[in-house]
mmCIF file of C-alpha atoms in Angstrom:
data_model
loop_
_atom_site.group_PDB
_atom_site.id
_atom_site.type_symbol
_atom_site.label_atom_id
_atom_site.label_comp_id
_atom_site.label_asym_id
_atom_site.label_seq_id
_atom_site.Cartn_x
_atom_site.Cartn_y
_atom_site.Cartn_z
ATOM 1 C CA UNK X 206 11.288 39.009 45.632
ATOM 2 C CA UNK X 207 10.357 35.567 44.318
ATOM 3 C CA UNK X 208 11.870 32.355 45.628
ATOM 4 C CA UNK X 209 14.359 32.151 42.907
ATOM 5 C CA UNK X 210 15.682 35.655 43.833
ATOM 6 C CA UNK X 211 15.790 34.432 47.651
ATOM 7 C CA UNK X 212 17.507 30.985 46.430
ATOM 8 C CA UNK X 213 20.559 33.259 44.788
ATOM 9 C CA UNK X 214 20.833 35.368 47.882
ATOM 10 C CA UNK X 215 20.845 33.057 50.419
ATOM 11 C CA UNK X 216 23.496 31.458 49.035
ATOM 12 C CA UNK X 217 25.487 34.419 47.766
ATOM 13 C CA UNK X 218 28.682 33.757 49.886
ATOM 14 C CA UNK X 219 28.609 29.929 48.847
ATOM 15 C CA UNK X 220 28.373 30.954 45.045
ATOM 16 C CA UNK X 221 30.959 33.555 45.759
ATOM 17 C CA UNK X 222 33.546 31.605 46.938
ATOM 18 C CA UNK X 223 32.569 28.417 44.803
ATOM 19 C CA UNK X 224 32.396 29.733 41.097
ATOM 20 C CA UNK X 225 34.734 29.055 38.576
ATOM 21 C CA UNK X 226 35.527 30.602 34.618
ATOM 22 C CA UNK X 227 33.727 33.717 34.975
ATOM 23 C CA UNK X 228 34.237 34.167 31.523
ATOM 24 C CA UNK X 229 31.897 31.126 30.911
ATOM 25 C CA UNK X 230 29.058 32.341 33.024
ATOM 26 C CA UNK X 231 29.580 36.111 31.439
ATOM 27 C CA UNK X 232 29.761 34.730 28.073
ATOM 28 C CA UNK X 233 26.645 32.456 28.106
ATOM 29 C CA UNK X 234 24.513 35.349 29.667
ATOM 30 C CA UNK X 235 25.742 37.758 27.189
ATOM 31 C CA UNK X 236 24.387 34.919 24.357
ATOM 32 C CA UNK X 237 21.051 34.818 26.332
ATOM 33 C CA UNK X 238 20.645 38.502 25.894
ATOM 34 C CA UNK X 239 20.917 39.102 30.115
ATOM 35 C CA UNK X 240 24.031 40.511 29.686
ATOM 36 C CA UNK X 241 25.373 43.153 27.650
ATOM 37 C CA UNK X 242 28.845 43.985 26.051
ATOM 38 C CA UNK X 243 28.653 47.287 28.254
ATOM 39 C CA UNK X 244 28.092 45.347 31.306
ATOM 40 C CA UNK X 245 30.882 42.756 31.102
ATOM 41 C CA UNK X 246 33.323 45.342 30.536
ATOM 42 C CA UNK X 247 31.971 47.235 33.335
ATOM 43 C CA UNK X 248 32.064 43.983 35.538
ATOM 44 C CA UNK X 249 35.473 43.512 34.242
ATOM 45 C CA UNK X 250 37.185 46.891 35.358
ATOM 46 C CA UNK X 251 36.670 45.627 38.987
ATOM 47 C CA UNK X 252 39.539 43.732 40.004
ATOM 48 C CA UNK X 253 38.567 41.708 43.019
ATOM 49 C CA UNK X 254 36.143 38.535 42.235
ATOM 50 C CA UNK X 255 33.712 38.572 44.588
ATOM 51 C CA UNK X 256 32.607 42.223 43.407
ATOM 52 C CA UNK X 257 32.115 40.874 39.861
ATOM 53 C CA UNK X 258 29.970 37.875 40.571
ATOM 54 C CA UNK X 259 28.071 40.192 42.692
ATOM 55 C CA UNK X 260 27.383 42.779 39.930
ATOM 56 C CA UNK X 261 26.159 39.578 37.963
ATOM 57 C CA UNK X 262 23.870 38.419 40.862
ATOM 58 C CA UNK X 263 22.963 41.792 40.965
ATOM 59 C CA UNK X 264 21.732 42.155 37.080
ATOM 60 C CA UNK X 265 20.184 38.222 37.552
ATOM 61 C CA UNK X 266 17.485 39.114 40.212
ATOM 62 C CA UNK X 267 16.946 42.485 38.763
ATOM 63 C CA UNK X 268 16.070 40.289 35.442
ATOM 64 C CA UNK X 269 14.816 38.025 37.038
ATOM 65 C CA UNK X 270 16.631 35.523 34.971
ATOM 66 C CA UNK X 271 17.121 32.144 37.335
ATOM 67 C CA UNK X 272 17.050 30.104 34.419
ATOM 68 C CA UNK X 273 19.352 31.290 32.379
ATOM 69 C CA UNK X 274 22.074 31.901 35.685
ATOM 70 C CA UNK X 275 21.427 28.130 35.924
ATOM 71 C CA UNK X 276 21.887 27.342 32.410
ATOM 72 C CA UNK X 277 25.025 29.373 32.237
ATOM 73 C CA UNK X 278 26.509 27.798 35.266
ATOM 74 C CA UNK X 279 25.796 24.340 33.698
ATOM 75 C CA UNK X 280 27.737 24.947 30.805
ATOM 76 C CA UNK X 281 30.806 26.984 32.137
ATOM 77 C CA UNK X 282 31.089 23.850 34.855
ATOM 78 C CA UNK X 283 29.579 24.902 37.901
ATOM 79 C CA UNK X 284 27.750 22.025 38.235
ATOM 80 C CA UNK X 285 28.402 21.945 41.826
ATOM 81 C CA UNK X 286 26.489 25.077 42.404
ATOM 82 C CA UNK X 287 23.338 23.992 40.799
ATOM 83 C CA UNK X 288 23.405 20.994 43.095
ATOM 84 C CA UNK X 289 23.433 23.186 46.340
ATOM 85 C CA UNK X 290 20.668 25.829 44.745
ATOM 86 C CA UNK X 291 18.799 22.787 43.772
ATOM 87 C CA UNK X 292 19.105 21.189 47.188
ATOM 88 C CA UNK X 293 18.057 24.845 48.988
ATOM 89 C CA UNK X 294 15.497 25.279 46.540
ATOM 90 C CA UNK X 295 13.958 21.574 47.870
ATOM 91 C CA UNK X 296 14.405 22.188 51.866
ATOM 92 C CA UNK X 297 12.903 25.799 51.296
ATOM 93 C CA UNK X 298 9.839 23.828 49.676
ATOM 94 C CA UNK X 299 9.500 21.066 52.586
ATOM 95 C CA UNK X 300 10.206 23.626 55.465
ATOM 96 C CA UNK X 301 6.908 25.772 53.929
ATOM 97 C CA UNK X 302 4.865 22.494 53.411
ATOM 98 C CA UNK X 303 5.653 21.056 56.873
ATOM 99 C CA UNK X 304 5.104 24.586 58.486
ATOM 100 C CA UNK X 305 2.056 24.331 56.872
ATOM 101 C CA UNK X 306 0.977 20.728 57.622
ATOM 102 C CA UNK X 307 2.117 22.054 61.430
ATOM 103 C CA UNK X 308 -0.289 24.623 61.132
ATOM 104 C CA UNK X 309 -3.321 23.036 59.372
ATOM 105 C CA UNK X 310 -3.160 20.255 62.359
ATOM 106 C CA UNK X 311 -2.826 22.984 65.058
ATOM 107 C CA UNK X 312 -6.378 24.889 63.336
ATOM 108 C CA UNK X 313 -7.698 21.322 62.942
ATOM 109 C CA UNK X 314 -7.424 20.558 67.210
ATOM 110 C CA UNK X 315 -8.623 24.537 68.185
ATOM 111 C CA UNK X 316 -11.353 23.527 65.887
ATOM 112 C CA UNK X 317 -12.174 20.161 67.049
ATOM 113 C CA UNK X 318 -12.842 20.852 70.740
ATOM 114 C CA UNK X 319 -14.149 17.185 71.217
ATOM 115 C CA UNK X 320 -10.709 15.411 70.536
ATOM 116 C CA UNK X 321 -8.890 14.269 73.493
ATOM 117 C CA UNK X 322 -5.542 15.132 74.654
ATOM 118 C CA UNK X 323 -4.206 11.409 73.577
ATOM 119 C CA UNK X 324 -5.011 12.121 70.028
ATOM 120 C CA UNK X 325 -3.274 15.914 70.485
ATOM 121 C CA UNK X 326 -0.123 14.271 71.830
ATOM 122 C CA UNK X 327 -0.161 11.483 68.989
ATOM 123 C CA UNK X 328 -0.406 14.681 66.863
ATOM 124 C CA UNK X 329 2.680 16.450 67.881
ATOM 125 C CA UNK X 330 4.799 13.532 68.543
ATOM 126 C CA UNK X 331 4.425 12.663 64.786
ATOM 127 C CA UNK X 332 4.950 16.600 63.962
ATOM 128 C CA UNK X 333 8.029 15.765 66.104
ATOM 129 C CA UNK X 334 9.277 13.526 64.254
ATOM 130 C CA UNK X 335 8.852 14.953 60.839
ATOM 131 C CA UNK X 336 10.772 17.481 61.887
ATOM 132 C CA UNK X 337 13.739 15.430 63.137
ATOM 133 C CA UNK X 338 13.702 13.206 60.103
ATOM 134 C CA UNK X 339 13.692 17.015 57.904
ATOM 135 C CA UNK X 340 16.238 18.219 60.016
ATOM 136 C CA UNK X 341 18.537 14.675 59.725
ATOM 137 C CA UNK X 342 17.972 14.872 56.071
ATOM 138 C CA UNK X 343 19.292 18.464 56.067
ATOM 139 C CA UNK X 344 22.026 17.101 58.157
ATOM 140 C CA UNK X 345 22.771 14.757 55.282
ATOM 141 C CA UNK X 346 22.682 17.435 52.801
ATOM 142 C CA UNK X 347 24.936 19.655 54.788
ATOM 143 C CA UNK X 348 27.539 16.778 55.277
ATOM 144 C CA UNK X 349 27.284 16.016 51.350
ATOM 145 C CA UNK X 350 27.969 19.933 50.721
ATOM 146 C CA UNK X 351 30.907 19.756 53.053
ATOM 147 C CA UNK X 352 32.363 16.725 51.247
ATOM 148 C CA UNK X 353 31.561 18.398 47.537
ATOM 149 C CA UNK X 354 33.669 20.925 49.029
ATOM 150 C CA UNK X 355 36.299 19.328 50.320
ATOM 151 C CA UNK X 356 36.147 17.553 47.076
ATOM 152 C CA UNK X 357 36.878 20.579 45.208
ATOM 153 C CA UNK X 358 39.125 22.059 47.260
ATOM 154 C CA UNK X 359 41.659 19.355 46.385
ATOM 155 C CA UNK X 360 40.795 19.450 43.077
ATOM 156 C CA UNK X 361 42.144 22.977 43.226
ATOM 157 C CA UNK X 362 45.219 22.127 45.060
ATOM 158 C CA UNK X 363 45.916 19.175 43.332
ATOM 159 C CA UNK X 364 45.625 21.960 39.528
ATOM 160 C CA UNK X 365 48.029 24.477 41.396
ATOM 161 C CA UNK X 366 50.229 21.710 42.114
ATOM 162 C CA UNK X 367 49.796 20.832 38.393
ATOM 163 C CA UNK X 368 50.531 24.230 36.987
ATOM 164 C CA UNK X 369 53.775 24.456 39.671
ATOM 165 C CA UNK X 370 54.752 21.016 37.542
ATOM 166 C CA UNK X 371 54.111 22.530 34.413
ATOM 167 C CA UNK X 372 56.361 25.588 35.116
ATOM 168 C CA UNK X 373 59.170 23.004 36.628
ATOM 169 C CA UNK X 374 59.135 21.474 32.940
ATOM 170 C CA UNK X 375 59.647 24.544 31.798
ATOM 171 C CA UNK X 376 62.423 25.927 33.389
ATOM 172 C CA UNK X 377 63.360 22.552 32.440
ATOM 173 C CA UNK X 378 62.877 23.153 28.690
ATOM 174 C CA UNK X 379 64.776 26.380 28.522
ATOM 175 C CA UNK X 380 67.868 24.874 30.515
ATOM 176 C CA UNK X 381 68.358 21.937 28.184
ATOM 177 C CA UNK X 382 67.357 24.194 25.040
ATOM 178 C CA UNK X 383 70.833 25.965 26.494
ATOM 179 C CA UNK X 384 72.721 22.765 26.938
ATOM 180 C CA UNK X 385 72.221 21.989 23.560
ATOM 181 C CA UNK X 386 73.042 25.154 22.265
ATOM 182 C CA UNK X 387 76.426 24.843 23.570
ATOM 183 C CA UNK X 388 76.930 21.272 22.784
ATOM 184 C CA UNK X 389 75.969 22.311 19.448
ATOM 185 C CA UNK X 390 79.208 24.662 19.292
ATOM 186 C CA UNK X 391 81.428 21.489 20.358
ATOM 187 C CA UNK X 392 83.946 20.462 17.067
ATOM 188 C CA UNK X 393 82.632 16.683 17.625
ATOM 189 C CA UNK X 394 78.896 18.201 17.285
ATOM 190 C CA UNK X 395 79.751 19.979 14.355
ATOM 191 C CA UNK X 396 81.277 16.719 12.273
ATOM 192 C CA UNK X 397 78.276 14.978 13.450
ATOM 193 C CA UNK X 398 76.156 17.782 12.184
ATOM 194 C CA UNK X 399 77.875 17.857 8.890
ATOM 195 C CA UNK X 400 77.741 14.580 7.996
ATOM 196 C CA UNK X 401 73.557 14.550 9.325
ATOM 197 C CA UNK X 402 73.585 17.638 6.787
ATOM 198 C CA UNK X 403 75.131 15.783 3.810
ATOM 199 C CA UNK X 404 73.222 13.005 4.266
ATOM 200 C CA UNK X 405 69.868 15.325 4.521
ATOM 201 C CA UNK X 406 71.343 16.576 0.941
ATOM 202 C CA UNK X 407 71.369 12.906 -0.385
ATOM 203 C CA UNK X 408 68.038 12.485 0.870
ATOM 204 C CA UNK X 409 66.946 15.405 -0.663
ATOM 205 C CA UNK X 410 68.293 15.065 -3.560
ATOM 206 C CA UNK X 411 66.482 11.256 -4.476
ATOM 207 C CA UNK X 412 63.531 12.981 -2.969
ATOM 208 C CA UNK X 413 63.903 15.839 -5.826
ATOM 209 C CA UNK X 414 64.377 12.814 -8.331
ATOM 210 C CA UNK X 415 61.528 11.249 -7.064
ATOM 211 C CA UNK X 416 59.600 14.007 -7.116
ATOM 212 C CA UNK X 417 60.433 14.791 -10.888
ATOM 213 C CA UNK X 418 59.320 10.538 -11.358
ATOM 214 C CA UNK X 419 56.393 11.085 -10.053
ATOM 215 C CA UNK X 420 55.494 14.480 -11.687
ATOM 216 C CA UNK X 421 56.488 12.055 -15.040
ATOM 217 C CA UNK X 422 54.063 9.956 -13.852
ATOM 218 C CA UNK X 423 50.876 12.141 -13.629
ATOM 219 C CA UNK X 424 52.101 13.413 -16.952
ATOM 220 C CA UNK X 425 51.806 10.607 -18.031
ATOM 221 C CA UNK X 426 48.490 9.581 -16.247
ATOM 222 C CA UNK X 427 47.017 13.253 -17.195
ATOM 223 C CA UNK X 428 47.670 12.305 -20.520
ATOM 224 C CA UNK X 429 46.481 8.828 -20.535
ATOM 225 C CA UNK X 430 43.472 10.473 -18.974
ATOM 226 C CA UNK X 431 42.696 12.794 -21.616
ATOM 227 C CA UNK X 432 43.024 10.299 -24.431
ATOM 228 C CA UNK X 433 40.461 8.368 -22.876
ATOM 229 C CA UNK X 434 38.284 11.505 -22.361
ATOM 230 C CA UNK X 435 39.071 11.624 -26.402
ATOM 231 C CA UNK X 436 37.817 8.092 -26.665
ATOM 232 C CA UNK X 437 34.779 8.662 -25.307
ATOM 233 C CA UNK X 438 34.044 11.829 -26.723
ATOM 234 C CA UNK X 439 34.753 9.564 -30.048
ATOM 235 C CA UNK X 440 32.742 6.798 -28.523
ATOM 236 C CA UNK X 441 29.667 8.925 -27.770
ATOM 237 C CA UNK X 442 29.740 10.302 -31.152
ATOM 238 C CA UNK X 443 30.231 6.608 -32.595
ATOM 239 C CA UNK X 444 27.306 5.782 -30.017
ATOM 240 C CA UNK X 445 25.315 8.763 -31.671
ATOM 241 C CA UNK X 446 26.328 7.353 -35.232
ATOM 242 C CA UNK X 447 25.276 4.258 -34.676
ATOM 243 C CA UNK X 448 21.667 5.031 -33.445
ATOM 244 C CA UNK X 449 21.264 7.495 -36.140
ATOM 245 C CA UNK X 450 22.288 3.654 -38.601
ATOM 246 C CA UNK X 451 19.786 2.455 -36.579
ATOM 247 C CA UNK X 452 16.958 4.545 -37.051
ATOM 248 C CA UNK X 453 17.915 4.517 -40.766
ATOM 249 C CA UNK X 454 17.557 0.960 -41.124
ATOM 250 C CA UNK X 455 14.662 0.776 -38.696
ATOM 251 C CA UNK X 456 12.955 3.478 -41.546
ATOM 252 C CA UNK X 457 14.542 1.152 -43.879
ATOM 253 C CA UNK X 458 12.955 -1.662 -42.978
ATOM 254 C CA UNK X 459 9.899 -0.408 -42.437
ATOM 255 C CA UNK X 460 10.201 1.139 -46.830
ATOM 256 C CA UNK X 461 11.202 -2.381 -47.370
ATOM 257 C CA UNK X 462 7.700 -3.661 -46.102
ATOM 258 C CA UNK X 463 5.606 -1.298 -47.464
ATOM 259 C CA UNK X 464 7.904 -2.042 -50.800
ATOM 260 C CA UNK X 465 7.087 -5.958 -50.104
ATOM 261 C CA UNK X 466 3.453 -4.978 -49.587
ATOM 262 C CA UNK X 467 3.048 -3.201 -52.704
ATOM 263 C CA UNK X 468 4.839 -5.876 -54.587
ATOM 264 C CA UNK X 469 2.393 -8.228 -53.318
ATOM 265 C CA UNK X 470 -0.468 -6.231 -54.532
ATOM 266 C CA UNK X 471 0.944 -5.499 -57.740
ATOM 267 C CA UNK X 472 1.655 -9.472 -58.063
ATOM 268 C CA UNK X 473 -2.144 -10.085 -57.108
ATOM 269 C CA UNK X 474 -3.038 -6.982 -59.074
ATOM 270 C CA UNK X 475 -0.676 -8.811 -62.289
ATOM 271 C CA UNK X 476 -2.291 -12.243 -61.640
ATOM 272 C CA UNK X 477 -5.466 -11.222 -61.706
ATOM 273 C CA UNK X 478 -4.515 -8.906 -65.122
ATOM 274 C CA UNK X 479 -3.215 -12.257 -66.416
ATOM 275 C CA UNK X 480 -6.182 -14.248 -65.861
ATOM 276 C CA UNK X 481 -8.081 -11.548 -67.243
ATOM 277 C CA UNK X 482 -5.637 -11.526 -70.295
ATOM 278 C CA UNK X 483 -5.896 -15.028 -70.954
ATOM 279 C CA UNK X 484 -9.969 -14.956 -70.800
ATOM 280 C CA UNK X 485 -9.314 -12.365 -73.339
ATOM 281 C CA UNK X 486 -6.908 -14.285 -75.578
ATOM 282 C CA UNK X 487 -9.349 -17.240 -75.935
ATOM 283 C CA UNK X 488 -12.210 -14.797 -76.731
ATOM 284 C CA UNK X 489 -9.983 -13.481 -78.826
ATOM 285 C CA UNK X 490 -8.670 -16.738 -80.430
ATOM 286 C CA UNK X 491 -12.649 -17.688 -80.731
ATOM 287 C CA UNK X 492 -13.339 -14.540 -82.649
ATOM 288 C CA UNK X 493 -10.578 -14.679 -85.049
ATOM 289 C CA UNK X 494 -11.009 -18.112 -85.557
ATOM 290 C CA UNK X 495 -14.952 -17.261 -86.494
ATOM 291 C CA UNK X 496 -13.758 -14.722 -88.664
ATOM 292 C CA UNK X 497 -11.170 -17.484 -90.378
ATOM 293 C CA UNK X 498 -13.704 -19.648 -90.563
ATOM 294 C CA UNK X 499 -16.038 -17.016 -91.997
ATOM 295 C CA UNK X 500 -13.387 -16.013 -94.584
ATOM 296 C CA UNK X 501 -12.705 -19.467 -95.806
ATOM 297 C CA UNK X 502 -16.999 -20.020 -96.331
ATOM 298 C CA UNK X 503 -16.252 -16.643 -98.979
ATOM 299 C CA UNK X 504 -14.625 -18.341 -101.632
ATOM 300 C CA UNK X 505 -17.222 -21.086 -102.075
ATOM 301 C CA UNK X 506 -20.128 -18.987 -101.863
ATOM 302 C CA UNK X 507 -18.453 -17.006 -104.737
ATOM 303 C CA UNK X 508 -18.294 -20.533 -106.729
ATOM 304 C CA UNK X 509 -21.774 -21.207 -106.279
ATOM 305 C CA UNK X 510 -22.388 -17.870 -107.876
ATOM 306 C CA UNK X 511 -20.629 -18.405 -110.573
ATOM 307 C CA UNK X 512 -22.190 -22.042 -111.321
ATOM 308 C CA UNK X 513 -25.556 -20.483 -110.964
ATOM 309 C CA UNK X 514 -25.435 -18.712 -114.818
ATOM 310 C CA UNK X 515 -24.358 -21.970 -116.098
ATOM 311 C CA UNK X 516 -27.104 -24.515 -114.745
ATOM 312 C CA UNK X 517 -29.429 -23.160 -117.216
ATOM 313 C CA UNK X 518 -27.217 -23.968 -120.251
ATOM 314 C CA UNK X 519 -26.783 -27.169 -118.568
ATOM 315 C CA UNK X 520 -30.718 -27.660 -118.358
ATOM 316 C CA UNK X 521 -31.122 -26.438 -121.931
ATOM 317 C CA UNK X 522 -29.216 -29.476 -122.994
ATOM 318 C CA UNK X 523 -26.433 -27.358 -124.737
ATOM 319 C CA UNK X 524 -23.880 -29.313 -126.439
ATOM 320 C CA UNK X 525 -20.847 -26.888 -125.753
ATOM 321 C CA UNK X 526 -18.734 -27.841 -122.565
ATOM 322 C CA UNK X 527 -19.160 -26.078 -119.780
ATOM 323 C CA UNK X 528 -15.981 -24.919 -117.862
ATOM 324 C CA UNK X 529 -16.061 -24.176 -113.628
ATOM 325 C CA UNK X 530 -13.872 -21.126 -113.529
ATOM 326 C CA UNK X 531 -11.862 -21.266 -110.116
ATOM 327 C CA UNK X 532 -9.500 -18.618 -109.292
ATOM 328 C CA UNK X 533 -7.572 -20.690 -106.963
ATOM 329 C CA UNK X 534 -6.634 -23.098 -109.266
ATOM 330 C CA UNK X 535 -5.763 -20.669 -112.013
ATOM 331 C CA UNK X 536 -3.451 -18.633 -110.423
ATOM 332 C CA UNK X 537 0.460 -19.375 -110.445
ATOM 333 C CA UNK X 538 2.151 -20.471 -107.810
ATOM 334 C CA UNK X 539 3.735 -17.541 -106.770
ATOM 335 C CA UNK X 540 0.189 -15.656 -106.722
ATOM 336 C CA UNK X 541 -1.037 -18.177 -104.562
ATOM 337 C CA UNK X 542 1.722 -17.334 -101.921
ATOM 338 C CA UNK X 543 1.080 -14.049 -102.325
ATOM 339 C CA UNK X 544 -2.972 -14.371 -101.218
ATOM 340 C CA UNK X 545 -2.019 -16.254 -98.270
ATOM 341 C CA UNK X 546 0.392 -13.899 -96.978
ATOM 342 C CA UNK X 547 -2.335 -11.339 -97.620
ATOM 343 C CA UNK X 548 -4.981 -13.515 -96.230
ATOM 344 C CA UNK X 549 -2.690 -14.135 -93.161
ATOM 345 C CA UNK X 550 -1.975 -10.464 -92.665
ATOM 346 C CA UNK X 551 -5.632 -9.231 -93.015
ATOM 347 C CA UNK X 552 -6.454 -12.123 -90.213
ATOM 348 C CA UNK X 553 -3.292 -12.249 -88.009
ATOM 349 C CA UNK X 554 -1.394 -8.692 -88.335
ATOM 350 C CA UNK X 555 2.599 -8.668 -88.030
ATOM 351 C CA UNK X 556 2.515 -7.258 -84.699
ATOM 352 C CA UNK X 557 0.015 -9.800 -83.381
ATOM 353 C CA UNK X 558 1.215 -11.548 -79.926
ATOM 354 C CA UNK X 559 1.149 -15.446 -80.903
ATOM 355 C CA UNK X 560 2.583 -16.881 -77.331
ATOM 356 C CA UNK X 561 0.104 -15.810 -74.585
ATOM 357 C CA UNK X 562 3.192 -15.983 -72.086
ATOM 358 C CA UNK X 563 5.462 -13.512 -73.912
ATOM 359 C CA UNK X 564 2.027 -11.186 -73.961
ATOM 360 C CA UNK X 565 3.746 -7.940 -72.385
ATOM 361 C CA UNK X 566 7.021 -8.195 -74.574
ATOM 362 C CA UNK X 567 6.239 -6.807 -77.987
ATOM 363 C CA UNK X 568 3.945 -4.355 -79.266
ATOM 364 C CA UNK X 569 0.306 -5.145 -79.068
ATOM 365 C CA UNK X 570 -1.609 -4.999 -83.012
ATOM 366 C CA UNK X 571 -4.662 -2.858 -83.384
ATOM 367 C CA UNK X 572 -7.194 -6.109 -83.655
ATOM 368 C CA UNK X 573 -6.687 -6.961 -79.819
ATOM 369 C CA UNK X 574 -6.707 -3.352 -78.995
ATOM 370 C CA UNK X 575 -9.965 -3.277 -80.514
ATOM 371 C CA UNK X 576 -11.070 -6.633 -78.508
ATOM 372 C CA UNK X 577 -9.356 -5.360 -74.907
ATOM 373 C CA UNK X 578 -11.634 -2.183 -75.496
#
């Protein structure tokens, strides 16, 4: 049997008499797996107390299961129990230590045959009074068990005296409950009564008006509640909307400088095209102005020609008169406005562009097609 096991039985009377709410103790072994269902109604079917805590002592040491006895008795409130196991458990230990002090001294002087007696009586006196101060402090514990005792003794008279009070107020209770029923059949009663009832009616009735107010009321507020859910859903879509703008115009934008860009080239591109076009239009201008030139050295070349023939005649001292024959100045007026028109038209065409600035507006002639290639 280990000291634990000797602990519970040497203080099975104590623990016997001592313990309170079985049902605790039973309950909290039964969680701990010590206990079984069978067992508690087994303990149960014995009427007297004492008989059941010893069946549960009984199953403890066979278990072996100290611990868990403790723990149980801490939580049903048997607090006072673990203090005097505790306390037993302690003495126990310092008897067996001092008996063995006692006897490790007593082997020390057979063994030390040299000592003198002085130093053996020093020896026991101090054994001596180790033993009174163990015994005194025992003492001491006793007296404190006593008091705990004591202690809850009254405790236990003072919650039967309790429980007589509470069945006093009863009886109490149930005499007054049959006052008032018969005050209750009294005429003077039942006016009272009837005018408490109608003015429970009243009250009930501007509690049923109330009630159909405030019913109005979260009408109102349930339906105040789903227009805004309404707005939002219309603000979320607006919300939606509006980013959806916004990524347009962001795209927008972006079209709009890629747009700007290409306008810029095409300006540079149209600049450089009109630079190009005016270089042209002066070459241009210097070639048909060459080719004026060259048309207007024709006619006199043609004259010469036609003196030529006539020199010799001159040289031969002929005495005819000779006569320059010069188209332009035989021709009629009209005929002369007709070969400049056709002189103007074989060097300028209709279609020509005169204003370099107004280049692009009409339809380019065939001579500065020929010139551009």
């Amino acid at each position: 049997m280990s000291d634990d096991d000797k602990v519970l039985t040497r203080n099975l009377s104590f623990i016997k008499d001592n313990i309170t709410d079985m049902d605790g103790v039973m309950d909290k072994l039964i969680e701990d797996d010590i206990l079984r269902l069978e067992d508690r109604s087994r303990i149960l079917s014995n009427r007297n107390p004492r008989l059941q805590i010893h069946a549960i002592l009984e199953i403890v040491v066979k278990k072996g299961a100290y611990d868990n006895f403790i723990r149980a008795l801490e939580t049903s409130g048997n607090s006072h129990i673990i203090e005097r196991l505790e306390n037993i458990d302690y003495n126990c230990e310092k008897t067996d230590l001092s008996k063995e002090d006692i006897q490790e001294e007593i082997d020390q002087s057979d063994g030390c045959e040299d000592n003198s007696n002085h130093t053996k009586i020093e020896q026991s006196d101090k054994l001596q009074k180790q033993l009174k101060n163990m015994q005194s402090e025992n003492e001491h514990l006793r007296v404190q068990q006593k008091s705990v005792r004591m202690e809850l003794e009254s405790k236990q008279k003072k919650m039967q005296e309790l429980n007589k009070e509470v069945n006093v107020f009863k009886a109490q209770n149930k005499q007054l409950n049959e006052r008032l029923k018969l005050l209750c059949n009294s005429d003077k009663l039942k006016d009272r009564l009837s005018n408490i009832e109608l003015k429970v009616r009243e009250k009930d009735t501007e509690h049923g008006l109330l009630e159909t107010e405030i019913q109005e009321k979260e009408d109102e507020v349930q339906q105040l509640q789903d227009d805004c859910n309404q707005l939002r859903l219309e603000l979320a879509e607006k919300t939606d909307q509006l980013v959806a703008l916004s990524d347009q115009m962001k795209a927008l934008r972006e079209d709009l400088g890629v747009a700007r860009k290409e306008r810029y080239e095409l300006k540079v591109k149209l600049d450089e095209m009109n630079v190009n076009l005016d270089d042209k239009w002066k070459l241009m201008m210097n070639v048909l102005e060459n080719k004026l030139n060259q048309s207007r050295r024709i006619p006199t070349r043609l004259s010469s020609e036609q003196k030529e023939p006539i020199l010799p005649t001159i040289r031969s001292n002929q005495t005819t008169p000779l006569k320059f024959v010069d188209n332009r100045y035989s021709l009629t007026p009209k005929d002369k406005i007709k070969l400049r028109t056709q002189q103007a038209q074989t060097v300028a065409p209709k279609n020509a562009v005169r204003d370099k600035k107004t280049a692009f507006c009409g339809t380019k002639p065939r001579s500065f097609n020929k010139f551009l290639k």
